[in-house]
GROMACS .gro file of C-alpha atoms in nm:
model
  464
    1SER     CA    1   8.375  -4.867   9.819
    2ILE     CA    2   8.241  -4.957  10.158
    3CYS     CA    3   8.124  -5.297  10.034
    4ASN     CA    4   8.415  -5.368   9.789
    5LEU     CA    5   8.742  -5.302   9.960
    6GLN     CA    6   9.091  -5.295   9.802
    7ASP     CA    7   9.194  -5.643   9.695
    8ILE     CA    8   9.478  -5.785   9.901
    9CYS     CA    9   9.756  -6.047   9.846
   10SER     CA   10   9.721  -6.370  10.033
   11ALA     CA   11  10.003  -6.541  10.219
   12THR     CA   12  10.042  -6.771   9.929
   13GLY     CA   13  10.099  -6.489   9.694
   14GLU     CA   14   9.754  -6.475   9.543
   15CYS     CA   15   9.549  -6.151   9.488
   16VAL     CA   16   9.226  -6.197   9.694
   17ILE     CA   17   8.895  -5.996   9.641
   18ASN     CA   18   8.826  -5.807   9.961
   19PHE     CA   19   8.434  -5.767   9.995
   20ALA     CA   20   8.293  -5.613  10.315
   21PRO     CA   21   8.101  -5.864  10.528
   22PRO     CA   22   7.720  -5.883  10.471
   23GLY     CA   23   7.526  -5.629  10.681
   24THR     CA   24   7.801  -5.375  10.677
   25VAL     CA   25   7.626  -5.036  10.678
   26CYS     CA   26   7.661  -4.854  10.354
   27GLY     CA   27   7.481  -4.600  10.137
   28ASN     CA   28   7.166  -4.442  10.283
   29PRO     CA   29   7.161  -4.478  10.661
   30ALA     CA   30   6.780  -4.394  10.685
   31ASN     CA   31   6.584  -4.666  10.855
   32THR     CA   32   6.199  -4.659  10.804
   33ASN     CA   33   5.916  -4.914  10.774
   34CYS     CA   34   5.954  -4.919  10.399
   35ASP     CA   35   6.324  -4.831  10.358
   36ARG     CA   36   6.572  -4.985  10.607
   37ALA     CA   37   6.936  -4.868  10.626
   38ASP     CA   38   7.147  -4.980  10.323
   39SER     CA   39   7.388  -5.270  10.392
   40CYS     CA   40   7.652  -5.468  10.207
   41ASP     CA   41   7.536  -5.801  10.069
   42GLY     CA   42   7.883  -5.967  10.107
   43THR     CA   43   7.945  -5.964   9.730
   44GLY     CA   44   8.057  -5.607   9.710
   45THR     CA   45   7.716  -5.455   9.651
   46CYS     CA   46   7.542  -5.202   9.881
   47SER     CA   47   7.174  -5.321   9.895
   48ALA     CA   48   6.891  -5.060   9.932
   49ASN     CA   49   6.680  -5.290  10.161
   50ILE     CA   50   6.341  -5.145  10.035
   51SER     CA   51   6.024  -5.326  10.166
   52VAL     CA   52   5.811  -5.502   9.909
   53VAL     CA   53   5.476  -5.348   9.792
   54GLY     CA   54   5.196  -5.389  10.046
   55THR     CA   55   5.415  -5.425  10.347
   56THR     CA   56   5.229  -5.275  10.646
   57CYS     CA   57   5.364  -4.946  10.759
   58GLY     CA   58   5.257  -4.625  10.932
   59ASP     CA   59   4.886  -4.593  11.039
   60SER     CA   60   4.720  -4.930  11.070
   61ASP     CA   61   4.360  -4.788  11.092
   62ASN     CA   62   4.142  -4.926  10.816
   63THR     CA   63   3.824  -4.721  10.739
   64THR     CA   64   3.616  -4.650  10.429
   65CYS     CA   65   3.803  -4.328  10.363
   66ASP     CA   66   4.146  -4.424  10.504
   67GLY     CA   67   4.282  -4.776  10.437
   68ALA     CA   68   4.579  -4.917  10.638
   69ASP     CA   69   4.914  -4.763  10.527
   70SER     CA   70   5.139  -4.987  10.311
   71CYS     CA   71   5.473  -4.969  10.137
   72ASN     CA   72   5.480  -4.889   9.768
   73GLY     CA   73   5.793  -5.092   9.687
   74ALA     CA   74   5.993  -4.776   9.631
   75GLY     CA   75   6.065  -4.705   9.994
   76MET     CA   76   5.755  -4.493  10.051
   77CYS     CA   77   5.475  -4.564  10.307
   78LEU     CA   78   5.144  -4.484  10.129
   79GLN     CA   79   4.839  -4.350  10.331
   80ASN     CA   80   4.587  -4.522  10.101
   81PHE     CA   81   4.312  -4.251  10.125
   82ALA     CA   82   3.982  -4.324   9.935
   83SER     CA   83   3.912  -4.093   9.645
   84GLY     CA   84   3.711  -3.778   9.713
   85GLY     CA   85   3.329  -3.839   9.684
   86THR     CA   86   3.352  -4.207   9.774
   87SER     CA   87   3.035  -4.302   9.970
   88CYS     CA   88   3.083  -4.352  10.340
   89GLY     CA   89   2.909  -4.328  10.677
   90ASN     CA   90   2.540  -4.219  10.676
   91THR     CA   91   2.362  -4.285  10.345
   92THR     CA   92   2.059  -4.065  10.435
   93ASN     CA   93   1.969  -3.840  10.144
   94GLU     CA   94   1.723  -3.559  10.230
   95ASP     CA   95   1.685  -3.180  10.214
   96CYS     CA   96   1.934  -3.100  10.490
   97ASN     CA   97   2.151  -3.412  10.498
   98ALA     CA   98   2.312  -3.543  10.176
   99PRO     CA   99   2.483  -3.888  10.184
  100ASP     CA  100   2.825  -3.883  10.359
  101SER     CA  101   3.132  -3.898  10.126
  102CYS     CA  102   3.511  -3.921  10.159
  103SER     CA  103   3.714  -3.602  10.140
  104GLY     CA  104   4.010  -3.761   9.961
  105THR     CA  105   4.227  -3.696  10.267
  106GLY     CA  106   4.097  -3.982  10.478
  107THR     CA  107   3.796  -3.804  10.633
  108CYS     CA  108   3.425  -3.902  10.593
  109LEU     CA  109   3.233  -3.576  10.538
  110ALA     CA  110   2.877  -3.540  10.682
  111ASN     CA  111   2.764  -3.315  10.391
  112LEU     CA  112   2.509  -3.126  10.609
  113SER     CA  113   2.333  -2.823  10.449
  114ALA     CA  114   2.423  -2.484  10.589
  115ALA     CA  115   2.188  -2.322  10.841
  116GLY     CA  116   1.910  -2.126  10.664
  117THR     CA  117   1.910  -2.341  10.352
  118SER     CA  118   1.548  -2.380  10.222
  119CYS     CA  119   1.391  -2.719  10.276
  120GLY     CA  120   1.055  -2.892  10.333
  121ASP     CA  121   0.737  -2.680  10.334
  122ALA     CA  122   0.770  -2.341  10.164
  123THR     CA  123   0.446  -2.209  10.322
  124ASN     CA  124   0.489  -1.853  10.441
  125ASP     CA  125   0.198  -1.713  10.642
  126ASP     CA  126   0.113  -1.560  10.977
  127CYS     CA  127   0.193  -1.873  11.177
  128ASP     CA  128   0.429  -2.076  10.955
  129THR     CA  129   0.740  -1.931  10.786
  130PRO     CA  130   0.930  -2.137  10.521
  131ASP     CA  131   1.120  -2.439  10.657
  132THR     CA  132   1.503  -2.410  10.673
  133CYS     CA  133   1.798  -2.637  10.758
  134ASN     CA  134   1.955  -2.602  11.105
  135ALA     CA  135   2.313  -2.706  11.000
  136ILE     CA  136   2.292  -3.035  11.193
  137GLY     CA  137   2.090  -3.221  10.933
  138ASP     CA  138   1.736  -3.128  11.042
  139CYS     CA  139   1.470  -2.932  10.852
  140ASN     CA  140   1.309  -2.692  11.101
  141ASP     CA  141   0.931  -2.614  11.071
  142ASN     CA  142   0.983  -2.253  11.180
  143PHE     CA  143   0.633  -2.230  11.336
  144ILE     CA  144   0.550  -1.894  11.495
  145ALA     CA  145   0.528  -1.897  11.875
  146ILE     CA  146   0.195  -1.990  12.035
  147GLY     CA  147  -0.028  -1.693  12.119
  148THR     CA  148   0.113  -1.470  11.846
  149ALA     CA  149  -0.160  -1.257  11.682
  150CYS     CA  150  -0.259  -1.366  11.332
  151GLY     CA  151  -0.547  -1.367  11.081
  152ASP     CA  152  -0.867  -1.183  11.173
  153SER     CA  153  -0.812  -0.907  11.424
  154THR     CA  154  -1.180  -0.910  11.530
  155ASN     CA  155  -1.211  -0.924  11.905
  156ASP     CA  156  -1.569  -0.936  12.032
  157GLN     CA  157  -1.810  -1.142  12.244
  158CYS     CA  158  -1.814  -1.448  12.018
  159ASP     CA  159  -1.485  -1.418  11.829
  160LEU     CA  160  -1.163  -1.347  12.018
  161LEU     CA  161  -0.846  -1.226  11.845
  162ASP     CA  162  -0.698  -1.499  11.623
  163THR     CA  163  -0.368  -1.644  11.751
  164CYS     CA  164  -0.108  -1.898  11.639
  165ASN     CA  165  -0.124  -2.239  11.806
  166GLY     CA  166   0.251  -2.305  11.786
  167MET     CA  167   0.197  -2.576  11.524
  168GLY     CA  168   0.166  -2.351  11.220
  169THR     CA  169  -0.211  -2.294  11.239
  170CYS     CA  170  -0.393  -1.968  11.303
  171ASN     CA  171  -0.677  -2.046  11.546
  172ASP     CA  172  -1.013  -1.865  11.506
  173ASN     CA  173  -1.070  -1.861  11.883
  174PHE     CA  174  -1.451  -1.869  11.843
  175ILE     CA  175  -1.647  -1.873  12.169
  176PRO     CA  176  -1.840  -2.202  12.224
  177ALA     CA  177  -2.196  -2.226  12.087
  178GLY     CA  178  -2.462  -2.131  12.341
  179THR     CA  179  -2.251  -1.875  12.526
  180ALA     CA  180  -2.460  -1.568  12.614
  181CYS     CA  181  -2.396  -1.255  12.408
  182GLY     CA  182  -2.568  -0.944  12.273
  183ASP     CA  183  -2.929  -0.891  12.375
  184GLY     CA  184  -3.019  -1.100  12.679
  185THR     CA  185  -3.390  -1.027  12.642
  186SER     CA  186  -3.607  -1.336  12.590
  187GLY     CA  187  -3.966  -1.319  12.463
  188ASP     CA  188  -4.220  -1.514  12.260
  189CYS     CA  189  -4.038  -1.446  11.932
  190ASP     CA  190  -3.682  -1.360  12.039
  191LEU     CA  191  -3.481  -1.583  12.270
  192ALA     CA  192  -3.171  -1.448  12.444
  193ASP     CA  193  -2.883  -1.402  12.197
  194SER     CA  194  -2.604  -1.662  12.206
  195CYS     CA  195  -2.285  -1.743  12.020
  196ASN     CA  196  -2.326  -1.989  11.734
  197GLY     CA  197  -1.979  -2.141  11.759
  198ALA     CA  198  -1.872  -1.981  11.430
  199GLY     CA  199  -1.787  -1.638  11.566
  200ASP     CA  200  -2.132  -1.481  11.532
  201CYS     CA  201  -2.378  -1.367  11.798
  202ALA     CA  202  -2.706  -1.528  11.685
  203ASP     CA  203  -3.030  -1.334  11.736
  204ASN     CA  204  -3.216  -1.660  11.805
  205PHE     CA  205  -3.539  -1.531  11.653
  206ILE     CA  206  -3.824  -1.782  11.663
  207ALA     CA  207  -3.929  -1.926  11.324
  208ILE     CA  208  -4.181  -1.733  11.117
  209ASN     CA  209  -4.550  -1.812  11.183
  210THR     CA  210  -4.479  -1.955  11.529
  211SER     CA  211  -4.768  -1.879  11.762
  212CYS     CA  212  -4.708  -1.594  12.007
  213GLY     CA  213  -4.890  -1.333  12.208
  214ASP     CA  214  -5.267  -1.361  12.170
  215ALA     CA  215  -5.322  -1.704  12.016
  216VAL     CA  216  -5.704  -1.672  12.002
  217PRO     CA  217  -5.823  -1.561  11.656
  218SER     CA  218  -6.128  -1.344  11.594
  219PRO     CA  219  -6.307  -1.242  11.274
  220CYS     CA  220  -6.070  -0.946  11.222
  221ASP     CA  221  -5.762  -1.056  11.413
  222ALA     CA  222  -5.580  -1.377  11.326
  223ALA     CA  223  -5.376  -1.549  11.595
  224ASP     CA  224  -5.054  -1.359  11.666
  225THR     CA  225  -4.743  -1.505  11.499
  226CYS     CA  226  -4.370  -1.438  11.493
  227ASP     CA  227  -4.229  -1.261  11.187
  228SER     CA  228  -3.878  -1.424  11.200
  229THR     CA  229  -3.718  -1.093  11.306
  230GLY     CA  230  -3.812  -1.119  11.673
  231THR     CA  231  -4.144  -0.937  11.653
  232CYS     CA  232  -4.484  -1.081  11.747
  233LEU     CA  233  -4.727  -0.963  11.479
  234ASP     CA  234  -5.084  -0.875  11.577
  235ASN     CA  235  -5.210  -0.999  11.237
  236VAL     CA  236  -5.502  -0.757  11.249
  237PHE     CA  237  -5.695  -0.755  10.920
  238SER     CA  238  -5.699  -0.436  10.715
  239ASN     CA  239  -5.981  -0.193  10.777
  240GLY     CA  240  -6.265  -0.264  10.539
  241THR     CA  241  -6.197  -0.639  10.513
  242ASN     CA  242  -6.526  -0.830  10.501
  243CYS     CA  243  -6.592  -1.032  10.815
  244ASP     CA  244  -6.862  -1.227  10.994
  245ASP     CA  245  -6.961  -1.085  11.330
  246GLY     CA  246  -7.158  -1.401  11.413
  247ASN     CA  247  -7.480  -1.203  11.433
  248ALA     CA  248  -7.745  -1.346  11.201
  249CYS     CA  249  -7.923  -1.012  11.211
  250THR     CA  250  -7.643  -0.837  11.020
  251SER     CA  251  -7.574  -0.908  10.654
  252VAL     CA  252  -7.262  -0.701  10.591
  253SER     CA  253  -6.977  -0.651  10.838
  254SER     CA  254  -6.623  -0.521  10.793
  255CYS     CA  255  -6.312  -0.492  11.005
  256LEU     CA  256  -6.222  -0.171  11.184
  257ILE     CA  257  -5.901  -0.169  11.392
  258GLY     CA  258  -5.930  -0.543  11.452
  259VAL     CA  259  -6.301  -0.540  11.539
  260CYS     CA  260  -6.577  -0.678  11.316
  261GLU     CA  261  -6.833  -0.398  11.289
  262ALA     CA  262  -7.178  -0.444  11.135
  263THR     CA  263  -7.247  -0.217  10.837
  264THR     CA  264  -7.587  -0.352  10.726
  265VAL     CA  265  -7.850  -0.470  10.975
  266LEU     CA  266  -8.129  -0.706  10.871
  267ALA     CA  267  -8.480  -0.696  11.010
  268CYS     CA  268  -8.462  -1.011  11.222
  269GLU     CA  269  -8.789  -1.179  11.301
  270ALA     CA  270  -8.927  -1.476  11.493
  271LEU     CA  271  -8.683  -1.465  11.785
  272TRP     CA  272  -8.706  -1.743  12.044
  273CYS     CA  273  -8.477  -1.766  12.345
  274PHE     CA  274  -8.693  -2.019  12.533
  275ASP     CA  275  -8.718  -1.795  12.837
  276ASN     CA  276  -9.058  -1.674  12.733
  277GLY     CA  277  -9.204  -1.953  12.523
  278GLY     CA  278  -9.251  -1.863  12.161
  279PHE     CA  279  -9.290  -2.215  12.026
  280THR     CA  280  -9.625  -2.330  11.893
  281THR     CA  281  -9.601  -2.705  11.931
  282VAL     CA  282  -9.430  -2.918  12.194
  283PRO     CA  283  -9.240  -3.198  12.016
  284ASN     CA  284  -9.395  -3.539  12.025
  285VAL     CA  285  -9.109  -3.775  12.106
  286GLY     CA  286  -9.286  -4.098  12.182
  287THR     CA  287  -9.267  -4.177  12.551
  288GLY     CA  288  -9.035  -3.885  12.618
  289SER     CA  289  -9.115  -3.522  12.674
  290ALA     CA  290  -8.997  -3.172  12.589
  291ASN     CA  291  -8.907  -2.925  12.859
  292TYR     CA  292  -8.702  -2.621  12.941
  293GLY     CA  293  -8.337  -2.693  13.016
  294ALA     CA  294  -8.025  -2.487  13.090
  295GLY     CA  295  -7.953  -2.225  12.825
  296LEU     CA  296  -7.668  -2.308  12.587
  297GLY     CA  297  -7.520  -1.958  12.613
  298ALA     CA  298  -7.359  -2.047  12.945
  299LEU     CA  299  -7.175  -2.355  12.817
  300GLY     CA  300  -6.905  -2.226  12.583
  301SER     CA  301  -6.763  -1.930  12.396
  302ASN     CA  302  -6.866  -2.075  12.061
  303VAL     CA  303  -7.230  -2.030  12.162
  304GLY     CA  304  -7.171  -1.730  12.387
  305ASN     CA  305  -7.311  -1.381  12.399
  306THR     CA  306  -7.183  -1.278  12.054
  307LEU     CA  307  -7.402  -1.545  11.893
  308ARG     CA  308  -7.711  -1.499  12.112
  309PRO     CA  309  -7.990  -1.296  11.950
  310THR     CA  310  -8.035  -0.942  12.074
  311GLY     CA  311  -8.265  -0.952  12.374
  312CYS     CA  312  -8.180  -1.306  12.481
  313PRO     CA  313  -8.058  -1.331  12.842
  314GLY     CA  314  -7.717  -1.470  12.936
  315GLY     CA  315  -7.644  -1.795  13.118
  316ALA     CA  316  -7.982  -1.798  13.287
  317SER     CA  317  -8.154  -1.839  12.950
  318ASN     CA  318  -8.337  -2.167  12.907
  319ALA     CA  319  -8.296  -2.404  12.613
  320MET     CA  320  -8.557  -2.635  12.465
  321SER     CA  321  -8.464  -2.992  12.565
  322ALA     CA  322  -8.626  -3.318  12.452
  323THR     CA  323  -8.550  -3.691  12.478
  324ASN     CA  324  -8.636  -4.013  12.292
  325TRP     CA  325  -8.560  -3.890  11.942
  326THR     CA  326  -8.624  -4.137  11.663
  327GLN     CA  327  -8.350  -4.377  11.559
  328GLY     CA  328  -8.503  -4.385  11.214
  329SER     CA  329  -8.491  -4.152  10.913
  330PHE     CA  330  -8.587  -3.789  10.853
  331ALA     CA  331  -8.920  -3.910  10.713
  332SER     CA  332  -8.975  -4.110  11.032
  333ALA     CA  333  -8.906  -3.801  11.243
  334LEU     CA  334  -9.157  -3.600  11.041
  335SER     CA  335  -9.423  -3.869  11.059
  336THR     CA  336  -9.394  -3.896  11.438
  337SER     CA  337  -9.352  -3.520  11.484
  338ASP     CA  338  -9.011  -3.566  11.647
  339CYS     CA  339  -8.942  -3.198  11.578
  340TYR     CA  340  -8.930  -2.858  11.738
  341VAL     CA  341  -9.197  -2.648  11.561
  342PHE     CA  342  -9.200  -2.268  11.524
  343GLU     CA  343  -9.411  -2.023  11.327
  344ALA     CA  344  -9.228  -1.747  11.139
  345ALA     CA  345  -9.346  -1.387  11.116
  346THR     CA  346  -9.555  -1.268  10.827
  347GLY     CA  347  -9.404  -1.192  10.489
  348LEU     CA  348  -9.041  -1.303  10.535
  349ASP     CA  349  -8.914  -1.413  10.195
  350PRO     CA  350  -8.657  -1.558  10.141
  351LEU     CA  351  -8.607  -1.725  10.478
  352VAL     CA  352  -8.286  -1.782  10.672
  353LEU     CA  353  -8.283  -1.997  10.986
  354SER     CA  354  -8.019  -1.995  11.262
  355PHE     CA  355  -7.999  -2.166  11.599
  356ASP     CA  356  -7.757  -2.312  11.858
  357ASN     CA  357  -7.770  -2.679  11.953
  358GLN     CA  358  -7.615  -2.953  12.165
  359ARG     CA  359  -7.662  -3.328  12.157
  360GLY     CA  360  -7.613  -3.603  12.409
  361ALA     CA  361  -7.356  -3.873  12.345
  362ASN     CA  362  -7.630  -4.101  12.211
  363GLY     CA  363  -7.850  -3.826  12.069
  364PRO     CA  364  -7.949  -3.763  11.707
  365THR     CA  365  -7.664  -3.798  11.461
  366GLN     CA  366  -7.850  -3.597  11.196
  367TRP     CA  367  -8.107  -3.322  11.179
  368GLY     CA  368  -8.311  -3.159  10.909
  369VAL     CA  369  -8.541  -2.866  10.853
  370ALA     CA  370  -8.890  -2.884  10.703
  371VAL     CA  371  -9.106  -2.585  10.609
  372GLN     CA  372  -9.480  -2.539  10.552
  373THR     CA  373  -9.576  -2.213  10.385
  374GLU     CA  374  -9.920  -2.245  10.545
  375PRO     CA  375 -10.087  -2.494  10.780
  376GLY     CA  376 -10.154  -2.826  10.609
  377ALA     CA  377  -9.928  -2.751  10.310
  378VAL     CA  378  -9.670  -3.001  10.185
  379LEU     CA  379  -9.347  -3.007  10.388
  380GLN     CA  380  -9.039  -2.897  10.196
  381THR     CA  381  -8.715  -3.028  10.348
  382VAL     CA  382  -8.344  -2.951  10.380
  383THR     CA  383  -8.127  -3.235  10.525
  384ILE     CA  384  -7.819  -3.149  10.737
  385ASN     CA  385  -7.560  -3.395  10.879
  386GLN     CA  386  -7.478  -3.361  11.247
  387ALA     CA  387  -7.137  -3.506  11.342
  388THR     CA  388  -7.119  -3.724  11.652
  389GLY     CA  389  -6.937  -3.598  11.958
  390PRO     CA  390  -6.909  -3.619  12.337
  391ALA     CA  391  -7.210  -3.575  12.559
  392PHE     CA  392  -7.367  -3.230  12.519
  393ALA     CA  393  -7.083  -3.112  12.296
  394SER     CA  394  -7.148  -2.751  12.197
  395SER     CA  395  -7.182  -2.697  11.823
  396PRO     CA  396  -7.121  -2.365  11.646
  397MET     CA  397  -7.423  -2.161  11.541
  398ARG     CA  398  -7.613  -2.327  11.254
  399ILE     CA  399  -7.716  -2.088  10.975
  400VAL     CA  400  -7.935  -2.255  10.711
  401SER     CA  401  -8.054  -2.075  10.398
  402LEU     CA  402  -8.397  -2.199  10.295
  403GLU     CA  403  -8.400  -1.997   9.975
  404SER     CA  404  -8.339  -2.304   9.759
  405LEU     CA  405  -8.688  -2.427   9.855
  406GLU     CA  406  -8.835  -2.136   9.651
  407LEU     CA  407  -9.095  -2.074   9.920
  408ASP     CA  408  -9.390  -1.847   9.855
  409VAL     CA  409  -9.455  -1.711  10.202
  410GLN     CA  410  -9.776  -1.507  10.210
  411ASN     CA  411  -9.860  -1.488  10.578
  412ALA     CA  412  -9.651  -1.719  10.796
  413ALA     CA  413  -9.419  -2.014  10.761
  414VAL     CA  414  -9.408  -2.308  11.002
  415ILE     CA  415  -9.052  -2.430  11.066
  416HIS     CA  416  -8.982  -2.787  11.183
  417ILE     CA  417  -8.633  -2.861  11.326
  418CYS     CA  418  -8.621  -3.241  11.345
  419GLY     CA  419  -8.367  -3.476  11.500
  420TYR     CA  420  -8.327  -3.835  11.377
  421GLY     CA  421  -8.078  -4.121  11.358
  422ALA     CA  422  -8.038  -4.125  11.739
  423ILE     CA  423  -7.784  -4.380  11.857
  424SER     CA  424  -8.015  -4.506  12.132
  425ALA     CA  425  -8.358  -4.439  12.275
  426GLY     CA  426  -8.370  -4.206  12.571
  427SER     CA  427  -8.109  -3.976  12.420
  428ASP     CA  428  -8.151  -3.601  12.433
  429TRP     CA  429  -8.093  -3.293  12.216
  430ARG     CA  430  -8.115  -2.924  12.301
  431VAL     CA  431  -8.194  -2.623  12.081
  432ASP     CA  432  -8.164  -2.257  12.183
  433ASN     CA  433  -8.153  -1.905  12.039
  434VAL     CA  434  -8.367  -1.980  11.733
  435ARG     CA  435  -8.397  -1.701  11.474
  436ILE     CA  436  -8.590  -1.691  11.149
  437PHE     CA  437  -8.519  -1.386  10.935
  438SER     CA  438  -8.512  -1.265  10.578
  439GLY     CA  439  -8.199  -1.272  10.366
  440GLY     CA  440  -8.047  -1.436  10.061
  441CYS     CA  441  -8.041  -1.321   9.702
  442SER     CA  442  -8.281  -1.029   9.731
  443ASP     CA  443  -8.164  -0.828  10.031
  444GLY     CA  444  -7.937  -0.590   9.838
  445VAL     CA  445  -7.615  -0.692  10.020
  446GLU     CA  446  -7.336  -0.946   9.967
  447ASN     CA  447  -7.381  -1.227  10.221
  448GLY     CA  448  -7.380  -1.603  10.253
  449ASN     CA  449  -7.195  -1.763   9.963
  450GLU     CA  450  -7.255  -1.468   9.726
  451THR     CA  451  -6.962  -1.324   9.532
  452ASP     CA  452  -7.139  -0.988   9.481
  453PRO     CA  453  -7.461  -0.850   9.633
  454ASP     CA  454  -7.750  -1.090   9.554
  455CYS     CA  455  -7.554  -1.293   9.292
  456GLY     CA  456  -7.290  -1.558   9.250
  457GLY     CA  457  -7.208  -1.861   9.463
  458PRO     CA  458  -7.405  -2.189   9.476
  459ASP     CA  459  -7.734  -2.033   9.594
  460CYS     CA  460  -7.783  -1.719   9.379
  461ALA     CA  461  -7.796  -1.644   9.008
  462PRO     CA  462  -7.464  -1.579   8.830
  463CYS     CA  463  -7.336  -1.224   8.846
  464THR     CA  464  -7.346  -1.032   8.517
   0.00000   0.00000   0.00000
């Protein structure tokens, strides 16, 4: 062989073994990192010269999926790839990006989901389709482009067409509250229409019962009010509704097209306007005096023409005026004759008294009525409270039923209207438009506090 040559005889006649020198090429001539060329070892053997296990060879890169190459001790250079599925690289684990892993051939795989793979939010509506992977590890929202029509297709003054906002939401596109729309007319009960901020055009009707139009009530026409639908109601009472026309000479009145019309007229008697006298006794008020003053009819609507007796003049009418009324009681007023005195007509039974009055700021705080059925007879009294008020404050017409006194009037009755409880001496009090007439529970009509003609209420017998 190459390493064990033919023995030869020496010069001394001996047979000598003839081995090839060490390193003499023999066998496999291949020469790699793990398997060098075979050579003789000098003892007749051809050595393989294979590198020991782990000797570095080939690719020296050393990564998670591809370790440095090394000899296997059998002449082979191993690549040392990590097993397939071995964790490597990015450890993120989500819908579109699973943790990286080795391929088994030295590569670290990204493990990204294919484009279109479902992920994230599965909502599927006008402005947001289901999320999908984009093949580079991201989960796309897939929002519909901004301005794309969606939802409610209404398109009017207060609600524009709904559109996507580019973030997955369908916007209502309501017009801001207060923006003008619809009917621009504005009145007592209906303001100009405007958007309410929720897509509707609000009528803006004024709340029910709000005052509107003619705010001054009358016996047959309440103050106008809004009906909550934009209309100002006249609030006229139904025809035939009982009313008070303010005329003491009528006992029954009813409404007719908003006007209080008298239906039963009483025979009014004993009318005094103070233009033409008519009183029988000038009040005795101590050091003061009684005189004619300005008529009350000119001072206010509550004592105006509608309350003045028929035949009494207008603003030029005089009133009876007196000063120095007693600061004492009703009895004191009667004893000092601090009263206006009038004589009623013959045969009026029962009696009803009405008059207008004003008082000074320090005038009488109370007044009462006393009646004599004949001169010298005992006075029968009715006491009335008079509220305090500003100087010469006009009071509504006073209507006083004297029926409770059970008077027996044969010829004439003397009426005393007395002021008392004055705040200070020197104060004054005026009386005008005095009427004394028949009425009450025997006139055949329903009036006063009666619940039916001549019965019921606090003054008449119960109705049967």
